[in-house]
PDB file of C-alpha atoms and ligand atoms in Angstrom:
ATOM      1  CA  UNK V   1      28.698-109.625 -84.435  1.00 97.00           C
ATOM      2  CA  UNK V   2      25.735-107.507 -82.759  1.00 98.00           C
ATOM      3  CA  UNK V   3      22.761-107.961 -80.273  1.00 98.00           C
ATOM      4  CA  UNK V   4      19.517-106.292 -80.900  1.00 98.00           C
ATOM      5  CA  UNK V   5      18.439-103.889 -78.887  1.00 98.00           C
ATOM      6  CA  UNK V   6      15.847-105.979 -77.010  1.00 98.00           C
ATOM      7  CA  UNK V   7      18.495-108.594 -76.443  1.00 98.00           C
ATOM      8  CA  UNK V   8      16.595-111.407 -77.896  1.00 98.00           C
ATOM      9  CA  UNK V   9      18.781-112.077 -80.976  1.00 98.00           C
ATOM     10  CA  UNK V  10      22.600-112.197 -82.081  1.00 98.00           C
ATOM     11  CA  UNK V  11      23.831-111.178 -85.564  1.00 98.00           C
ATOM     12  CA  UNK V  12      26.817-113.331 -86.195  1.00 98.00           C
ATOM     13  CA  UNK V  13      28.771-113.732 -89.150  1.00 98.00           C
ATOM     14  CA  UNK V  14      30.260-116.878 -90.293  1.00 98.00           C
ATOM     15  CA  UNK V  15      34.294-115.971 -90.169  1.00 98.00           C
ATOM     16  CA  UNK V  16      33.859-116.358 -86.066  1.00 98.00           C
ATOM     17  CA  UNK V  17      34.253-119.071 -84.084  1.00 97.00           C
ATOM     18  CA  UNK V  18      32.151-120.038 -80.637  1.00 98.00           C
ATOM     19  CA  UNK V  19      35.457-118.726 -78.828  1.00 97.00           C
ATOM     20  CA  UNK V  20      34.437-114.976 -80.288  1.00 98.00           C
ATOM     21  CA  UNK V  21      30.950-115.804 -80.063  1.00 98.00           C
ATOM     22  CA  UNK V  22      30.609-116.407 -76.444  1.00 98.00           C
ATOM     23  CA  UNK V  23      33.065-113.803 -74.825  1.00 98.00           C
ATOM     24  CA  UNK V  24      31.525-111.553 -76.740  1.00 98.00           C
ATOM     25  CA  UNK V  25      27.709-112.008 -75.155  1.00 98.00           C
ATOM     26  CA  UNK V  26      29.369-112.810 -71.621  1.00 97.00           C
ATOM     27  CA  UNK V  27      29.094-109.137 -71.803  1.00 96.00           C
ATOM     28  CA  UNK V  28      25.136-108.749 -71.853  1.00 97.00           C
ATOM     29  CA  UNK V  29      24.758-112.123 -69.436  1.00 97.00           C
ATOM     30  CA  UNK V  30      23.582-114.049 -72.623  1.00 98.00           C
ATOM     31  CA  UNK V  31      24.856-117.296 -75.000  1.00 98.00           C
ATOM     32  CA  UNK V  32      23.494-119.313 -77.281  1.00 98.00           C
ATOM     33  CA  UNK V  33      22.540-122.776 -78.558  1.00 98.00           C
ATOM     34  CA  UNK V  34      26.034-123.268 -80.259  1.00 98.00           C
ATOM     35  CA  UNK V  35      29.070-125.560 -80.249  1.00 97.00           C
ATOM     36  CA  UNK V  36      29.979-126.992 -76.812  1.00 97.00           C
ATOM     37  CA  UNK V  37      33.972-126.324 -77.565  1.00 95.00           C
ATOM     38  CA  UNK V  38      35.140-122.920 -78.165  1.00 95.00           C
ATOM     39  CA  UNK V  39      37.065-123.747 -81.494  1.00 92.00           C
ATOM     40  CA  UNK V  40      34.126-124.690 -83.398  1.00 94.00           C
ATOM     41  CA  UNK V  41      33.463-122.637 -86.678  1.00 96.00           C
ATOM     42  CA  UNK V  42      29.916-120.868 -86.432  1.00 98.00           C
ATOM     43  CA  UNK V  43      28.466-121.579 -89.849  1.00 98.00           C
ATOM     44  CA  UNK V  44      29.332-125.078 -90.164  1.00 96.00           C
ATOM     45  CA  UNK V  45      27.575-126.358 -86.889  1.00 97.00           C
ATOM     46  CA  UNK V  46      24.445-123.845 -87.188  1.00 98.00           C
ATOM     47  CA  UNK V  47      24.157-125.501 -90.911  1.00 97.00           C
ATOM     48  CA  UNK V  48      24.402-129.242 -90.258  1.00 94.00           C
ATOM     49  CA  UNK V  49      22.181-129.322 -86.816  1.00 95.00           C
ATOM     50  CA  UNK V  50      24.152-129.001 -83.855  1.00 96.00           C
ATOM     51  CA  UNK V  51      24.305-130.976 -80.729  1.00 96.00           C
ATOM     52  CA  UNK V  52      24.957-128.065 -77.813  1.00 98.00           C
ATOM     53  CA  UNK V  53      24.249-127.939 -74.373  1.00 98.00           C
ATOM     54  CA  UNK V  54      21.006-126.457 -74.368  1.00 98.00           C
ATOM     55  CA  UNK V  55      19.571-128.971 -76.548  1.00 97.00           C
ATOM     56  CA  UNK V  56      17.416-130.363 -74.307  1.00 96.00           C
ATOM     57  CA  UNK V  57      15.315-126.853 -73.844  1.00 97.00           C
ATOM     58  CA  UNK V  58      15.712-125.313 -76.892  1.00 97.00           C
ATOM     59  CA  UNK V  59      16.583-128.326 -79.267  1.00 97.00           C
ATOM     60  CA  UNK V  60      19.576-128.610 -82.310  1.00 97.00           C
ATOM     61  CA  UNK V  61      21.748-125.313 -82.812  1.00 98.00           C
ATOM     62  CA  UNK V  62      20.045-124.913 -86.179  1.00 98.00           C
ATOM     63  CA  UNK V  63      16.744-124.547 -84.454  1.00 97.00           C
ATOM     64  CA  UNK V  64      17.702-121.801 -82.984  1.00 98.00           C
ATOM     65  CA  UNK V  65      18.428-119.921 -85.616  1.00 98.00           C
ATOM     66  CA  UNK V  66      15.469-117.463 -86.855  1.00 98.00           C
ATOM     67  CA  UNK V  67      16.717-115.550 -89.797  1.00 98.00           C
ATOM     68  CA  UNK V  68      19.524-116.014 -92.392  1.00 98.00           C
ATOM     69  CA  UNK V  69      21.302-113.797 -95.101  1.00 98.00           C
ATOM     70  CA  UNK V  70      22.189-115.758 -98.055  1.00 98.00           C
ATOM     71  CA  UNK V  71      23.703-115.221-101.354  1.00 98.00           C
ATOM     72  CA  UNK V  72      22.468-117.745-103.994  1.00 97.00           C
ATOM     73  CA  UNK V  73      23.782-119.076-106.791  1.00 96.00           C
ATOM     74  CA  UNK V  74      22.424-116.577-108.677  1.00 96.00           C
ATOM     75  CA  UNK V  75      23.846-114.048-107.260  1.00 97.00           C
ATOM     76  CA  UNK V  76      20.660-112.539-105.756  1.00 98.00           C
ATOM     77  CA  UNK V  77      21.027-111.707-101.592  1.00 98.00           C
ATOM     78  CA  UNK V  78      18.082-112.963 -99.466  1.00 98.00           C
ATOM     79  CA  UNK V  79      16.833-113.530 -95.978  1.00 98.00           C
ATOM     80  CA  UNK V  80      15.308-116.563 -95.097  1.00 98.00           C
ATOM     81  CA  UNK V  81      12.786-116.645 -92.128  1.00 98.00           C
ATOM     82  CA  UNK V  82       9.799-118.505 -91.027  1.00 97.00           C
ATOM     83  CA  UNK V  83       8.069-116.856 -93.659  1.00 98.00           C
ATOM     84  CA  UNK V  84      10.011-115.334 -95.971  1.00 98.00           C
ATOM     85  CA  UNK V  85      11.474-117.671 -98.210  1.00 98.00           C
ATOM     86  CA  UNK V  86       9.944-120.394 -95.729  1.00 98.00           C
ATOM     87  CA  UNK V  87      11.882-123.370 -97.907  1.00 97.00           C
ATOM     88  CA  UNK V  88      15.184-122.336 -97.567  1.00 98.00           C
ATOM     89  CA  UNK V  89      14.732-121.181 -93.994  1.00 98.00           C
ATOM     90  CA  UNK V  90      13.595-124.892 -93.908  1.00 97.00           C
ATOM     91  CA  UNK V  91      16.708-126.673 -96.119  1.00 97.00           C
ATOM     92  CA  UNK V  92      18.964-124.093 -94.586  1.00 97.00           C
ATOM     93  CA  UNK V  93      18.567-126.288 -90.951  1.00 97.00           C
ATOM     94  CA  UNK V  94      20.972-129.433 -92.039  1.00 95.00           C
ATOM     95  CA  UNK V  95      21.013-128.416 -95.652  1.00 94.00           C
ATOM     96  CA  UNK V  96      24.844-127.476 -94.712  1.00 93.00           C
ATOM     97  CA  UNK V  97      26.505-125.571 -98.029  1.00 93.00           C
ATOM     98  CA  UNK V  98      23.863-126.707-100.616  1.00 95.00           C
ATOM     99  CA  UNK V  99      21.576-124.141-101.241  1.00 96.00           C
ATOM    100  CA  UNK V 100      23.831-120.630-101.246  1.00 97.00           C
ATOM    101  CA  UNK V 101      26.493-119.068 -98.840  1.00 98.00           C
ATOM    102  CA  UNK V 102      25.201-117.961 -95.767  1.00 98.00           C
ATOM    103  CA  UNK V 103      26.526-114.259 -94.595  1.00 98.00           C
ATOM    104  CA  UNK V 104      24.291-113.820 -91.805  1.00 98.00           C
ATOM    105  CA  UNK V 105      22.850-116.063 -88.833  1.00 98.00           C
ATOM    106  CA  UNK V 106      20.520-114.054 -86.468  1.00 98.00           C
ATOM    107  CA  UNK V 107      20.185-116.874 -83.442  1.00 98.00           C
ATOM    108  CA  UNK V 108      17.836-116.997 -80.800  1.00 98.00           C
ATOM    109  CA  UNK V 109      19.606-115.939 -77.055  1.00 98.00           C
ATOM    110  CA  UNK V 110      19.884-117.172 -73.837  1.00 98.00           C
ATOM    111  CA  UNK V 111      19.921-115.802 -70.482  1.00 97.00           C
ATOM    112  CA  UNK V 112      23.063-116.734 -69.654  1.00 96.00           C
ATOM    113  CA  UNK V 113      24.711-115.665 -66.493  1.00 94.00           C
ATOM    114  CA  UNK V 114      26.436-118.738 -65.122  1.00 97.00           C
ATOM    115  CA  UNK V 115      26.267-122.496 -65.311  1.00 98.00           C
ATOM    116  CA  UNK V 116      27.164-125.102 -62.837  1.00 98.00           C
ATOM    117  CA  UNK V 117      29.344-127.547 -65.114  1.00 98.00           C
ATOM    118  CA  UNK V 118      32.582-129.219 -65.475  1.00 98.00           C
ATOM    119  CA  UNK V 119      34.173-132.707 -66.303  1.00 97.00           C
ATOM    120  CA  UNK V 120      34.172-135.701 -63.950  1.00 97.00           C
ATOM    121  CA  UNK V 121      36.942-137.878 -64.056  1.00 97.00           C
ATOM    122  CA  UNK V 122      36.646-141.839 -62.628  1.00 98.00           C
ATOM    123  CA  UNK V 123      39.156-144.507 -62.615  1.00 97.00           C
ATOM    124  CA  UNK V 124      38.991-147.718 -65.094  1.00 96.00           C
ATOM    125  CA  UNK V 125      37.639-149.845 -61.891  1.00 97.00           C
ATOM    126  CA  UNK V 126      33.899-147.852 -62.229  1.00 98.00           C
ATOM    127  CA  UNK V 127      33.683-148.051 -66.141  1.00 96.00           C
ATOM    128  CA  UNK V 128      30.951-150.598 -65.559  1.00 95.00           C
ATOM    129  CA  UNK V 129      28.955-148.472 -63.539  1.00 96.00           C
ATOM    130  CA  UNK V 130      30.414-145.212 -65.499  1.00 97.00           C
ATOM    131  CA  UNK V 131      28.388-147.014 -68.626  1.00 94.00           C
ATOM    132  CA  UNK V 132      25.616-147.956 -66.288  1.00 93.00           C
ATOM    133  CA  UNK V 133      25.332-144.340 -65.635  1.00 95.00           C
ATOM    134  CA  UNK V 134      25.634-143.326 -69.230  1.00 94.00           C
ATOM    135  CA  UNK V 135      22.616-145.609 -70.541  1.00 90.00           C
ATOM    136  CA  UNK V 136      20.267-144.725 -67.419  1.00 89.00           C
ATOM    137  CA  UNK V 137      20.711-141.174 -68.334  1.00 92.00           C
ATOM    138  CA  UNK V 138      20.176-141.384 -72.326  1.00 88.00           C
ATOM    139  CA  UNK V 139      16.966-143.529 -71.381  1.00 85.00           C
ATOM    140  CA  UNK V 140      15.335-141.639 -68.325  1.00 84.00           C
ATOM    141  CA  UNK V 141      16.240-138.520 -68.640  1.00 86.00           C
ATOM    142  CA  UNK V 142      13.817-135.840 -67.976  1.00 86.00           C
ATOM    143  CA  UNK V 143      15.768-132.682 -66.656  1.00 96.00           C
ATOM    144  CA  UNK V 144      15.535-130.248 -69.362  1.00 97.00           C
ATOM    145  CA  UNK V 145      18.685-128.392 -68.389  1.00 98.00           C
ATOM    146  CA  UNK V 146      20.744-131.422 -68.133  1.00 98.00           C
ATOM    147  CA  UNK V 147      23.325-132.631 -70.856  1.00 98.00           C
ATOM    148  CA  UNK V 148      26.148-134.464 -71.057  1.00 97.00           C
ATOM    149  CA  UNK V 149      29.339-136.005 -72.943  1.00 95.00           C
ATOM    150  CA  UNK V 150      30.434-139.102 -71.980  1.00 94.00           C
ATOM    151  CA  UNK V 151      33.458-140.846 -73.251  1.00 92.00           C
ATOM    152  CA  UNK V 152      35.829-143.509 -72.359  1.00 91.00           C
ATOM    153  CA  UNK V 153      39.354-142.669 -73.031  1.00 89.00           C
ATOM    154  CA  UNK V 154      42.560-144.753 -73.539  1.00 88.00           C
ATOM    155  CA  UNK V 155      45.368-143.275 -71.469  1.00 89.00           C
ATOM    156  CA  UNK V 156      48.819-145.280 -72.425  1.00 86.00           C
ATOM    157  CA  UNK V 157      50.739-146.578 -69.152  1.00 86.00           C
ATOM    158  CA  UNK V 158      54.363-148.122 -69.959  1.00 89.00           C
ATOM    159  CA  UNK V 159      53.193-150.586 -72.337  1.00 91.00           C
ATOM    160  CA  UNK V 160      49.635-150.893 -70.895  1.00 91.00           C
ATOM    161  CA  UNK V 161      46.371-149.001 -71.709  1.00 91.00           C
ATOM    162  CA  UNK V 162      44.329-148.015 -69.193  1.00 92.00           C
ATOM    163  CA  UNK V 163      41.103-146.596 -69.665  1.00 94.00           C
ATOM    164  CA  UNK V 164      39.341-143.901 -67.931  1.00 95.00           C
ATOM    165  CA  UNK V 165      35.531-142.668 -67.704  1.00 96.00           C
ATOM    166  CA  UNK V 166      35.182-138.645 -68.730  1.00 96.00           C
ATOM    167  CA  UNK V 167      32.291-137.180 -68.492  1.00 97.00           C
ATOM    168  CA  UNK V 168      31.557-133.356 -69.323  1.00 97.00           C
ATOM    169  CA  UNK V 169      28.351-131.976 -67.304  1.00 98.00           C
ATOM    170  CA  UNK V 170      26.278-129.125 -67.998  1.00 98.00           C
ATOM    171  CA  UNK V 171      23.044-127.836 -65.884  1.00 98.00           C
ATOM    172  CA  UNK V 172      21.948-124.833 -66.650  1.00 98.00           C
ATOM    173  CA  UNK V 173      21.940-122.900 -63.190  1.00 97.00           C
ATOM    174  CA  UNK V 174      23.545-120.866 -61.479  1.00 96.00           C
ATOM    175  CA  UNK V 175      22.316-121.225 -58.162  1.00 97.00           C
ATOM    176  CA  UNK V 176      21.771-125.458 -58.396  1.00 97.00           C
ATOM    177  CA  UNK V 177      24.886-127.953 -57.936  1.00 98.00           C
ATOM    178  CA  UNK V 178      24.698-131.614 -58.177  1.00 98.00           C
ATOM    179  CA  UNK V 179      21.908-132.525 -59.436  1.00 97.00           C
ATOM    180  CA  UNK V 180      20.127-135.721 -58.761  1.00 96.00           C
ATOM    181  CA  UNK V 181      20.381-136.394 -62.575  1.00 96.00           C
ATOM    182  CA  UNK V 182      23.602-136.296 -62.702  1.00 97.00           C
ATOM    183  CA  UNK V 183      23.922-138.852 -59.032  1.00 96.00           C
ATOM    184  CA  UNK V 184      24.960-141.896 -60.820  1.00 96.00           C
ATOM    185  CA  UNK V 185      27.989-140.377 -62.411  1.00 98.00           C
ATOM    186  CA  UNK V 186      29.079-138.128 -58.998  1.00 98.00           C
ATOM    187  CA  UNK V 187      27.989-140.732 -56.626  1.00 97.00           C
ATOM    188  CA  UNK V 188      31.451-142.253 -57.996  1.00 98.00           C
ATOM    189  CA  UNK V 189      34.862-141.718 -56.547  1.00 98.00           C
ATOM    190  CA  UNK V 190      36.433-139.375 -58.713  1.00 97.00           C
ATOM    191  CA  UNK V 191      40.037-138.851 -59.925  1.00 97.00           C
ATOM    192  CA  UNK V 192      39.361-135.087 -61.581  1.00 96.00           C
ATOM    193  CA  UNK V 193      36.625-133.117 -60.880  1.00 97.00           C
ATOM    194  CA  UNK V 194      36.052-129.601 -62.311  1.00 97.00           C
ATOM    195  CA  UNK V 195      32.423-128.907 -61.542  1.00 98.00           C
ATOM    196  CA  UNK V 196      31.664-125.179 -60.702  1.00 98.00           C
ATOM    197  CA  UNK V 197      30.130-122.267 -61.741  1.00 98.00           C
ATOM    198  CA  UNK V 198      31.579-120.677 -64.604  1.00 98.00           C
ATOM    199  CA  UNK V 199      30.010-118.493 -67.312  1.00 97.00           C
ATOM    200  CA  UNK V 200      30.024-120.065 -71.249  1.00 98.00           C
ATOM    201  CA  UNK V 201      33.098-118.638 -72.095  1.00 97.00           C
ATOM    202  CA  UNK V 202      35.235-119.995 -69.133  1.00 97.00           C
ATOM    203  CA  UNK V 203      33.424-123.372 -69.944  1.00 98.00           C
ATOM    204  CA  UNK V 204      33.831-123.552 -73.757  1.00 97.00           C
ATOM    205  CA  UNK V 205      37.370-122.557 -72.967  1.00 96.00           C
ATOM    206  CA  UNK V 206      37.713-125.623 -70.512  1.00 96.00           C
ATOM    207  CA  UNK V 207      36.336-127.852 -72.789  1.00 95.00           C
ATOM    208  CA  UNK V 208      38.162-126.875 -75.603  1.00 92.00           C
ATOM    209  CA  UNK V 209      41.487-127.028 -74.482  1.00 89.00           C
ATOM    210  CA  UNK V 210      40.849-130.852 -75.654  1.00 79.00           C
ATOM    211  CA  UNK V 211      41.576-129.984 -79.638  1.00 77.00           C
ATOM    212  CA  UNK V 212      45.225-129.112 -80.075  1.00 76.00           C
ATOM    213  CA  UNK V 213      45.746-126.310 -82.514  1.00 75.00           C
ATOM    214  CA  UNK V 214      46.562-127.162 -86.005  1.00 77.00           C
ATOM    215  CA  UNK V 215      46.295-131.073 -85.123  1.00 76.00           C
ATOM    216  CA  UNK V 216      43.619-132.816 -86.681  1.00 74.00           C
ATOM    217  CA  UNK V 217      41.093-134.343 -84.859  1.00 69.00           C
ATOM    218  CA  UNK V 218      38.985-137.537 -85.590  1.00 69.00           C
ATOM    219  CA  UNK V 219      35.370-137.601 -84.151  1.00 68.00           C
ATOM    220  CA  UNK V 220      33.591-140.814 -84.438  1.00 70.00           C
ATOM    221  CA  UNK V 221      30.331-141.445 -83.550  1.00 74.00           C
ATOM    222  CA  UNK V 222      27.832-144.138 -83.720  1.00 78.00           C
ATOM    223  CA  UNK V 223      24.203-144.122 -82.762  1.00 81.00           C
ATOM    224  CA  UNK V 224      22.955-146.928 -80.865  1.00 79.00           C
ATOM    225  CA  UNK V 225      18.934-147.448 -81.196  1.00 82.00           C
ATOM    226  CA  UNK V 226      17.151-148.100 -77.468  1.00 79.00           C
ATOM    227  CA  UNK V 227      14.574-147.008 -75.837  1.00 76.00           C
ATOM    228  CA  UNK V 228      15.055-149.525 -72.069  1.00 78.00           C
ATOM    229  CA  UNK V 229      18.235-148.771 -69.909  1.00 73.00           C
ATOM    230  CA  UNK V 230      19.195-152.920 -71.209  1.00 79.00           C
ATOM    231  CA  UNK V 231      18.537-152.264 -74.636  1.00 80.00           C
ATOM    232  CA  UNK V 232      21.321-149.352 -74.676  1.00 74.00           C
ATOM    233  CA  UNK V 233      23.543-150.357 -72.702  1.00 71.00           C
TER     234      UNK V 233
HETATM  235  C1  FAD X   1      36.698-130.172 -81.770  1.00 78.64           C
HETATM  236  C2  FAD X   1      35.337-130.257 -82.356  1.00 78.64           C
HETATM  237  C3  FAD X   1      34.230-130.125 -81.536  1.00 78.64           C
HETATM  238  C4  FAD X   1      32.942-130.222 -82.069  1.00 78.64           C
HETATM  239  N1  FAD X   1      31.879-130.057 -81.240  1.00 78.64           N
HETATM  240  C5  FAD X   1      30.628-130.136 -81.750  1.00 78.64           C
HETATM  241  C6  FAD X   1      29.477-129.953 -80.930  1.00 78.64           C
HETATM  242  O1  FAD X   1      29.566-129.701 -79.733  1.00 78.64           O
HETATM  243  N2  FAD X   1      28.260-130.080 -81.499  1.00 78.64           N
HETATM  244  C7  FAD X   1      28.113-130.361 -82.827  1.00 78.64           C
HETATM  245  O2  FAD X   1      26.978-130.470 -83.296  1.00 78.64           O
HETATM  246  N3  FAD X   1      29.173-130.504 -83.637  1.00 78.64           N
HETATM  247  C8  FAD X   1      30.417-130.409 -83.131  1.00 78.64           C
HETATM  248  N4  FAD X   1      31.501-130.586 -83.950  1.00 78.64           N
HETATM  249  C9  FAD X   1      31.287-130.813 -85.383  1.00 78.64           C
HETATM  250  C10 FAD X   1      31.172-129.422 -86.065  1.00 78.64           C
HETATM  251  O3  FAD X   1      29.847-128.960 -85.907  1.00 78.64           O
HETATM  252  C11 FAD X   1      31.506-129.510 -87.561  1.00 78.64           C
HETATM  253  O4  FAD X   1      32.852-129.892 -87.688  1.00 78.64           O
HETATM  254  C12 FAD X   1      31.242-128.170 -88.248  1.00 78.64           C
HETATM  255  O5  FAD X   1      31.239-128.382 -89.623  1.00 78.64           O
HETATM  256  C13 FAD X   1      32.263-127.116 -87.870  1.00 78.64           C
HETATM  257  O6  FAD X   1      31.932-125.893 -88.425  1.00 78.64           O
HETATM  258  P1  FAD X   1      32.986-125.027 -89.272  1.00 78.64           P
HETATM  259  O7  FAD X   1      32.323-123.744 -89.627  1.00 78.64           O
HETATM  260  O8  FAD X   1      34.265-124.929 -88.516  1.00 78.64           O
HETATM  261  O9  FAD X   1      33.185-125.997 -90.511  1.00 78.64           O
HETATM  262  P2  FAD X   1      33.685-125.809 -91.983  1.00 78.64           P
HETATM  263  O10 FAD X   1      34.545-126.992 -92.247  1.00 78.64           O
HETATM  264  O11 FAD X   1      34.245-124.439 -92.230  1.00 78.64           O
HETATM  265  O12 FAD X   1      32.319-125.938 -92.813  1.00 78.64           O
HETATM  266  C14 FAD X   1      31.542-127.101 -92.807  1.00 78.64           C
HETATM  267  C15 FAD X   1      30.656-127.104 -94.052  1.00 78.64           C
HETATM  268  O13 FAD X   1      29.855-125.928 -94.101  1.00 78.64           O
HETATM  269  C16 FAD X   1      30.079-125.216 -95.313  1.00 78.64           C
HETATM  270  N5  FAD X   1      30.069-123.778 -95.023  1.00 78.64           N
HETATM  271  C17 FAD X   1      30.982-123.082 -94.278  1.00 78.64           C
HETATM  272  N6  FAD X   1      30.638-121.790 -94.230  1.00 78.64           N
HETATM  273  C18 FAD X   1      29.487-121.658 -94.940  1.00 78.64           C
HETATM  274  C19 FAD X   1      28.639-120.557 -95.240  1.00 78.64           C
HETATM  275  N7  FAD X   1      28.904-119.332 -94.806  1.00 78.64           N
HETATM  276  N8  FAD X   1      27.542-120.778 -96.004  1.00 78.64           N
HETATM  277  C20 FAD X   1      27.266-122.029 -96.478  1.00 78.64           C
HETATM  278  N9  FAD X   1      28.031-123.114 -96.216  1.00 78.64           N
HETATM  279  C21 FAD X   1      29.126-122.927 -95.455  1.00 78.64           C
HETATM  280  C22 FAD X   1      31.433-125.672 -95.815  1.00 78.64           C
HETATM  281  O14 FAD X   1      31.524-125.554 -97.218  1.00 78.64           O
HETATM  282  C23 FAD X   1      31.455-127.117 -95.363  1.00 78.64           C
HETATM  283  O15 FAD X   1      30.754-127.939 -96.265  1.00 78.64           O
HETATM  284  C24 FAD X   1      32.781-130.459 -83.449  1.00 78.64           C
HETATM  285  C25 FAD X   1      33.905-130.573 -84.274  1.00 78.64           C
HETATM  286  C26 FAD X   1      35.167-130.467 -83.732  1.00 78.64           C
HETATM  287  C27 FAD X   1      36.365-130.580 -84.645  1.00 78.64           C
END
């Protein structure tokens, strides 16, 4: 792993994870477009897309990567840029491991100090306006460095389940809290709250002490199709 002189780009190779990845450029005041929890492999992510937390500035994790190294089938090694070898560089961004082995992704870096973030915790009682919140945001939004991760989670009690809203906040400042984009989820009483500033490491950390070592997780998502606040939620 390497930065280039000017500081624009990271060389990373695809044995790390984002828990190397962003420690490592903590050190220059820099991160990058990539997975929003630490464990998360590097290649895999910056091959199938890549939903991070700068998305809404910069767009998918793929997008931010401008050069590859790949070994194809072949056996011949090549870079792929913008416009050298323009087609893979192009099938390379969601073409995941289907067109050679990638040993090099030079990604695109961000000034990267600290961010105001954290996870905000509410009590079953507000889920309704917890999902109010949710579908207001994924239809107005228009703050750039805003993103979130919202999720409803069962939490067994006795032989009850109770479910609680979670919601994982990013805004990309260091000088900015609360946000009014973020008002409909805050405004809410909370039962956790964890926003502060914190550099990508301490956050990616936070966020990541959700996967269990050597557990398997399931992620399942669903895409719901809405452009009004009614027709999401
Ligand atoms: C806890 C958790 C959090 C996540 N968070 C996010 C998130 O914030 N945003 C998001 O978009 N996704 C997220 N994901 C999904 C994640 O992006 C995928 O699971 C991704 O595949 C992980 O990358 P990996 O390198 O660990 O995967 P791997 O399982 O190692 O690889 C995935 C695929 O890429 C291929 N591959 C691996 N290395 C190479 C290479 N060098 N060249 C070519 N092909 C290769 C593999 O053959 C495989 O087909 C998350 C997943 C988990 C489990």
């Amino acid at each position: 792993m390497s930065v280039s002189a000017d500081k624009k780009t990271l060389s990373v190779g695809p044995g790390y994870r984002f828990s190397d990845v962003y420690p490592y450029l903590q050190q220059y005041g820099l991160a990058v477009g990539g997975a929003r929890l630490g464990p998360v492999g590097v290649p895999g992510i910056l091959l199938a897309g890549g939903i991070n937390f700068y998305g809404n500035q910069f767009g998918f994790s793929a997008d931010q990567v401008k050069r590859y190294e790949v070994v194809l089938a072949n056996g011949e090694i090549v870079e792929a840029t913008e416009k050298k070898n323009a087609d893979l560089f192009w099938a390379l961004k969601g073409g995941s491991s289907n067109f050679g082995v990638v040993t090099r992704f030079d990604m695109k870096t961000i000034p990267s100090k600290k961010v105001w973030a954290g996870i905000y915790t509410v009590a079953q009682q507000y889920l309704p306006q917890f999902l109010e919140a949710t579908a207001n945001y994924s239809s107005a939004i228009t703050d750039p460095l805003s993103h979130i991760v919202p999720a409803v989670i069962p939490v067994p009690s006795g032989s009850e389940i109770n479910y609680i809203g979670a919601v994982i906040l990013f805004y990309d400042s260091n000088t900015l809290t609360y946000p009014r984009c973020f008002e409909a989820f805050t405004s809410l009483s909370d039962i956790g709250n964890t926003l502060d500033f914190k550099t990508m490491d301490e956050f990616t950390t936070e966020t990541g002490a959700a996967v269990v070592p050597h557990i398997n997780d399931i992620f399942v998502s669903g895409t719901v199709v809405g452009k009004t606040y009614d027709q999401l939620l």
